[in-house]
Coordinates of C-alpha atoms in Angstrom, one line a residue:
Chain A
M1 CA 0.0 0.0 0.0
H2 CA 2.7 2.5 -0.8
E3 CA 0.2 3.9 -3.3
L4 CA -1.1 6.0 -0.4
G5 CA 2.3 7.6 0.0
I6 CA 2.6 8.1 -3.7
A7 CA -0.8 9.7 -3.8
T8 CA 0.1 12.0 -0.9
Q9 CA 3.2 13.1 -2.8
I10 CA 1.2 13.8 -5.9
V11 CA -1.4 15.8 -3.9
G12 CA 1.5 17.8 -2.3
V13 CA 2.9 18.7 -5.7
V14 CA -0.5 19.5 -7.2
T15 CA -1.4 21.7 -4.3
R16 CA 1.9 23.6 -4.7
V17 CA 1.1 24.2 -8.4
K18 CA -2.4 25.4 -7.6
E19 CA -1.1 27.9 -5.1
E20 CA 1.8 29.1 -7.2
N21 CA -0.7 29.9 -10.0
S22 CA -3.3 31.3 -7.6
A23 CA -5.8 28.9 -9.2
D24 CA -9.2 28.1 -7.8
R25 CA -9.7 24.6 -9.1
V26 CA -7.7 21.7 -10.3
G27 CA -9.0 19.6 -13.2
L28 CA -7.2 16.7 -14.7
V29 CA -3.8 15.6 -13.2
T30 CA -1.9 13.4 -15.7
V31 CA 0.8 11.1 -14.3
D32 CA 3.1 8.7 -16.0
I33 CA 3.5 5.4 -14.3
G34 CA 6.0 2.8 -15.6
L35 CA 4.7 -0.7 -15.7
L36 CA 7.8 -1.8 -13.8
A37 CA 7.5 1.0 -11.2
G38 CA 5.7 -1.4 -8.7
I39 CA 2.5 0.8 -8.6
D40 CA -0.9 -0.7 -8.6
R41 CA -3.1 1.5 -10.8
E42 CA -6.4 0.9 -9.1
S43 CA -4.9 1.4 -5.6
L44 CA -3.4 4.7 -6.7
E45 CA -6.7 5.9 -8.2
F46 CA -8.5 4.9 -5.1
C47 CA -6.0 6.7 -2.8
F48 CA -6.0 9.9 -4.8
E49 CA -9.8 10.1 -4.7
A50 CA -9.9 9.3 -1.0
I51 CA -7.4 11.9 0.1
T52 CA -8.6 14.7 -2.1
K53 CA -12.3 14.4 -1.1
G54 CA -13.3 17.4 1.1
T55 CA -10.1 19.2 0.4
A56 CA -9.1 22.1 -1.9
L57 CA -8.4 19.5 -4.6
E58 CA -11.9 18.0 -4.5
G59 CA -13.0 17.4 -8.1
A60 CA -9.6 16.9 -9.4
S61 CA -9.2 13.7 -11.3
L62 CA -6.3 11.5 -11.9
R63 CA -5.3 10.2 -15.3
I64 CA -2.8 7.5 -15.3
E65 CA -0.7 7.0 -18.4
E66 CA 1.0 3.6 -18.3
V67 CA 4.5 3.7 -19.7
K68 CA 5.7 0.5 -21.4
P69 CA 9.1 -0.7 -20.2
V70 CA 11.8 -0.3 -22.8
G71 CA 15.3 -1.6 -22.1
K72 CA 18.6 -1.3 -23.8
C73 CA 20.4 -4.6 -23.9
R74 CA 23.9 -4.5 -22.3
K75 CA 25.0 -7.3 -24.5
C76 CA 23.9 -6.4 -28.1
G77 CA 22.6 -2.8 -27.7
E78 CA 19.2 -3.6 -28.9
E79 CA 16.3 -1.5 -27.6
Y80 CA 13.3 -3.6 -26.9
E81 CA 10.0 -3.7 -25.0
V82 CA 10.6 -5.4 -21.7
R83 CA 7.6 -7.5 -20.7
P84 CA 6.9 -7.3 -16.9
D85 CA 7.1 -11.1 -16.8
D86 CA 9.9 -11.6 -19.3
F87 CA 13.0 -9.4 -19.6
T88 CA 14.6 -11.4 -22.4
C89 CA 16.1 -9.3 -25.2
S90 CA 14.2 -9.8 -28.4
A91 CA 17.5 -9.8 -30.4
C92 CA 20.0 -11.9 -28.5
G93 CA 18.1 -13.5 -25.6
S94 CA 20.1 -11.8 -22.8
T95 CA 18.3 -10.4 -19.7
D96 CA 21.0 -7.9 -18.8
F97 CA 19.6 -4.5 -19.7
D98 CA 19.4 -0.9 -18.6
M99 CA 15.9 0.4 -18.1
I100 CA 15.2 3.4 -20.4
T101 CA 11.5 3.8 -19.6
G102 CA 9.2 1.8 -17.4
S103 CA 10.2 2.7 -13.9
E104 CA 9.0 6.3 -13.8
I105 CA 6.5 7.7 -11.4
S106 CA 6.1 11.3 -12.5
I107 CA 3.5 14.0 -12.9
R108 CA 3.3 15.1 -16.5
E109 CA 0.7 17.8 -16.4
V110 CA -1.8 19.6 -14.2
E111 CA -5.0 21.4 -15.4
I112 CA -5.9 24.4 -13.3
E113 CA -8.7 26.9 -13.5
S114 CA -9.2 30.4 -12.0
D115 CA -12.5 32.2 -11.6
E116 CA -11.0 35.4 -13.0
E117 CA -8.8 34.8 -15.9
G118 CA -6.1 37.4 -16.3
Chain B
M1 CA -8.7 25.3 -18.1
K2 CA -5.0 26.1 -18.2
K3 CA -2.5 23.3 -18.5
V4 CA 0.7 23.4 -16.5
D5 CA 3.4 21.2 -17.9
L6 CA 5.3 19.7 -15.0
R7 CA 7.2 16.5 -15.8
E8 CA 8.2 16.2 -12.1
K9 CA 9.2 13.0 -10.5
V10 CA 6.7 12.2 -7.7
L11 CA 9.5 11.0 -5.4
T12 CA 11.6 14.2 -6.0
A13 CA 11.3 15.2 -2.3
N14 CA 12.5 11.8 -1.1
D15 CA 15.2 11.6 -3.7
K16 CA 16.6 15.0 -2.7
I17 CA 17.0 13.9 0.9
A18 CA 18.4 10.6 -0.2
R19 CA 21.0 12.4 -2.3
K20 CA 22.0 14.6 0.7
N21 CA 22.3 11.4 2.9
R22 CA 24.5 9.8 0.2
E23 CA 26.8 12.9 -0.1
K24 CA 27.4 12.9 3.6
F25 CA 28.1 9.2 3.7
S26 CA 30.5 9.4 0.8
E27 CA 32.5 12.2 2.5
T28 CA 33.2 10.0 5.5
G29 CA 33.3 6.7 3.6
T30 CA 30.4 5.2 5.5
L31 CA 29.0 2.2 3.7
V32 CA 25.2 2.0 3.9
L33 CA 23.2 -1.1 3.2
N34 CA 19.4 -1.2 2.8
L35 CA 18.1 -4.7 3.6
V36 CA 14.9 -5.7 1.9
S37 CA 12.8 -8.9 1.9
S38 CA 9.5 -10.5 2.8
P39 CA 8.8 -10.5 6.6
G40 CA 10.6 -13.5 8.1
S41 CA 13.4 -14.0 5.6
G42 CA 16.0 -13.5 8.3
K43 CA 17.1 -9.9 7.9
T44 CA 17.6 -9.4 11.7
A45 CA 19.4 -12.7 12.0
L46 CA 21.8 -11.8 9.2
I47 CA 22.4 -8.4 10.8
E48 CA 23.2 -10.0 14.1
E49 CA 25.8 -12.4 12.5
T50 CA 27.2 -9.6 10.4
V51 CA 27.6 -7.3 13.5
K52 CA 29.2 -10.1 15.5
A53 CA 31.8 -10.7 12.8
L54 CA 32.6 -7.1 11.9
K55 CA 32.1 -5.1 15.1
G56 CA 35.7 -5.6 16.2
E57 CA 37.1 -3.9 13.1
Y58 CA 34.3 -1.4 12.2
K59 CA 32.0 1.1 14.0
I60 CA 28.5 -0.1 13.1
F61 CA 25.1 1.5 13.4
V62 CA 21.9 -0.4 12.7
I63 CA 18.4 1.0 11.9
T64 CA 15.6 -1.5 12.0
G65 CA 12.1 -0.7 10.6
D66 CA 8.9 -2.3 11.6
L67 CA 5.3 -1.1 12.0
M68 CA 5.4 -1.8 15.8
T69 CA 7.7 -2.9 18.6
E70 CA 11.3 -2.2 19.3
N71 CA 12.1 -6.0 19.3
D72 CA 14.6 -5.9 16.4
A73 CA 16.6 -3.0 17.6
R74 CA 16.9 -4.6 21.1
R75 CA 18.0 -7.9 19.4
V76 CA 20.8 -6.1 17.6
A77 CA 21.8 -3.9 20.5
R78 CA 22.6 -7.0 22.6
H79 CA 25.7 -7.4 20.5
G80 CA 27.1 -4.1 21.7
V81 CA 26.5 -1.9 18.7
D82 CA 24.3 1.2 18.4
A83 CA 20.9 0.4 17.1
V84 CA 17.7 2.4 16.7
Q85 CA 14.2 1.3 15.8
I86 CA 11.9 3.1 13.4
S87 CA 8.4 2.2 14.2
T88 CA 6.5 3.3 11.1
G89 CA 3.0 2.9 12.5
D90 CA 1.2 2.0 9.3
A91 CA 3.8 2.8 6.7
C92 CA 4.9 -0.2 4.6
H93 CA 8.4 1.1 3.8
L94 CA 11.1 3.5 5.1
N95 CA 11.9 6.7 3.3
A96 CA 14.9 8.9 3.2
R97 CA 13.6 11.4 5.7
M98 CA 13.2 8.8 8.4
V99 CA 16.8 7.7 7.9
D100 CA 18.0 11.3 7.8
A101 CA 16.2 12.1 11.1
R102 CA 17.8 9.2 12.9
L103 CA 21.2 9.3 11.4
T104 CA 22.7 11.9 9.2
D105 CA 24.3 14.0 11.9
K106 CA 25.9 11.1 13.7
G107 CA 25.7 8.5 11.0
T108 CA 28.9 9.8 9.6
L109 CA 30.7 8.7 12.7
Y110 CA 30.3 5.1 11.7
D111 CA 32.0 2.9 9.1
L112 CA 29.0 0.8 8.4
V113 CA 25.3 1.6 8.6
I114 CA 22.8 -1.3 8.1
V115 CA 19.2 -0.3 7.5
E116 CA 16.7 -3.1 7.9
N117 CA 13.7 -2.0 5.9
V118 CA 10.1 -3.0 6.7
G119 CA 9.5 -6.6 5.6
N120 CA 7.8 -6.1 2.3
L121 CA 8.8 -7.1 -1.2
V122 CA 6.9 -4.3 -3.0
C123 CA 6.8 -0.9 -1.3
P124 CA 10.5 -0.2 -0.4
A125 CA 11.6 -0.7 -4.0
P126 CA 11.3 2.8 -5.3
Y127 CA 12.4 4.6 -2.1
D128 CA 16.1 5.6 -2.2
L129 CA 17.4 6.1 1.3
G130 CA 20.8 7.2 0.3
E131 CA 22.2 3.7 0.6
D132 CA 25.1 2.3 -1.4
F133 CA 23.0 -0.7 -2.4
K134 CA 20.0 -2.7 -1.6
V135 CA 20.5 -6.2 -0.3
L136 CA 17.6 -8.6 -1.1
L137 CA 17.1 -11.6 1.1
V138 CA 15.1 -14.6 0.0
A139 CA 14.9 -17.6 2.4
V140 CA 14.9 -21.2 1.5
G141 CA 11.3 -22.4 1.7
E142 CA 9.6 -19.1 1.0
G143 CA 9.1 -20.0 -2.7
D144 CA 11.9 -20.5 -5.2
D145 CA 10.0 -18.3 -7.7
K146 CA 9.8 -15.3 -5.4
P147 CA 12.3 -13.3 -7.5
V148 CA 10.3 -13.6 -10.7
K149 CA 7.1 -12.7 -8.8
Y150 CA 8.5 -9.4 -7.5
P151 CA 10.7 -8.1 -10.3
P152 CA 10.9 -4.4 -9.3
M153 CA 12.6 -5.3 -6.0
V154 CA 15.1 -7.6 -7.7
R155 CA 15.8 -4.9 -10.3
A156 CA 16.4 -2.4 -7.4
S157 CA 18.9 -4.6 -5.6
E158 CA 22.5 -5.2 -6.2
V159 CA 23.0 -8.2 -3.9
L160 CA 20.9 -11.3 -3.2
V161 CA 21.4 -13.3 0.0
I162 CA 19.7 -16.6 0.0
T163 CA 19.1 -17.3 3.7
K164 CA 18.3 -20.4 5.8
T165 CA 20.2 -22.8 3.6
D166 CA 20.3 -25.2 6.6
L167 CA 16.6 -25.8 5.9
V168 CA 17.2 -27.3 2.4
P169 CA 16.9 -31.0 3.6
Y170 CA 13.4 -30.3 5.0
T171 CA 11.9 -28.5 2.1
D172 CA 11.5 -28.9 -1.7
S173 CA 13.4 -25.6 -2.0
D174 CA 16.7 -25.4 -4.0
P175 CA 19.0 -22.4 -3.6
A176 CA 20.2 -22.9 -7.2
R177 CA 16.7 -22.4 -8.4
I178 CA 16.2 -19.2 -6.4
K179 CA 19.5 -17.9 -7.8
A180 CA 18.6 -18.8 -11.4
N181 CA 15.2 -17.0 -11.0
A182 CA 16.8 -13.9 -9.6
L183 CA 19.5 -13.8 -12.3
K184 CA 16.7 -13.9 -14.9
I185 CA 15.6 -10.6 -13.6
R186 CA 19.0 -9.1 -12.9
P187 CA 22.0 -11.0 -14.3
D188 CA 24.6 -8.8 -12.6
L189 CA 23.3 -9.6 -9.0
K190 CA 26.0 -10.6 -6.5
V191 CA 24.6 -13.8 -4.9
F192 CA 25.4 -15.3 -1.5
Q193 CA 24.0 -18.4 0.2
V194 CA 24.1 -18.3 4.0
S195 CA 22.8 -20.1 7.1
V196 CA 23.2 -18.4 10.4
K197 CA 22.9 -21.8 12.1
T198 CA 25.6 -23.9 10.4
P199 CA 27.1 -21.1 9.6
E200 CA 27.5 -21.8 5.9
G201 CA 28.5 -18.8 3.7
L202 CA 28.7 -16.3 6.5
D203 CA 32.5 -15.8 6.1
E204 CA 32.1 -15.2 2.4
W205 CA 29.4 -12.6 3.0
T206 CA 31.3 -10.8 5.8
S207 CA 34.6 -10.8 3.9
W208 CA 33.0 -9.4 0.8
L209 CA 31.3 -6.7 2.9
S210 CA 34.6 -5.9 4.6
S211 CA 36.3 -5.4 1.2
R212 CA 33.4 -3.1 0.1
L213 CA 33.9 -1.2 3.4
K214 CA 37.6 -0.7 2.7
A215 CA 37.0 0.3 -0.9
K216 CA 34.5 3.0 0.2
K217 CA 36.8 4.3 2.9
Q218 CA 39.7 4.5 0.4
T219 CA 37.6 6.4 -2.1
A220 CA 36.6 8.9 0.6
Q221 CA 40.2 9.4 1.7
G222 CA 41.3 9.8 -1.9
K223 CA 39.1 12.9 -2.2

């Protein structure tokens, strides 16, 4: 259940963005979650909703963009899609790779709205 | 609606503190281990044996993390080293701030800091504490396919210690199979097989650790 901790961090960052921009409301919050980041999507959605309810972020919604894991093989240099249950390089069969994408937990974009535009 | 382009890592706050921890430890050449495993894989027992073997030569500090009780810190402190417990309440992992709060000021007085994370094969994986490396423990009998079931933790670890090898005759478990499964996920893992009872493999583990301690100290002195 570290999704609660992750959701809390997201809420902290979004609250900061809202205040910095003197916004009145937050709309869609888009996050990139790598499929090898060890985050359960449903738990994160649940936690985000639970901890924003009744707060200044009420009404904000979370959009999770899943990022496919891509690795660069340390043996042959091939870049290939790493399946969460099978890390084998599609070119040479090695499982020794550097992760290029797939472990990220990051906030891509926040939509904010102010009553008086200006 | 106005869109704010952010591209900010969610764990930036944790990573910043972890970086600060790591910088302090690299100045003094303090080696920091982060032990991760399921509950009951033998983290505390391995720490006790490690401490017994190395306390004569090195100053050691141990941080143990659990939801409740100070049992583990007491167990370790019996061996005459400094130990402190972090009781997380409900939290399923330690974070860099918890380590910083207990340690950073005096942590640099030590040669070796061993952090025993909360027993959990999922949540501690993405949290950098400022350690040199994570040590993953998998015990004989807990399921030889554990490593392939929990790939993020294996990816995050540099060392695998297969524990409780004295139990092999009483189970269908095979350390070679645990090792092969782990290497499927991370082929460059350094693997040890130990039993704190027999005590198979402990010398190999503590001598390797000792060489890493010396290497880190030398790097710090060379600066």
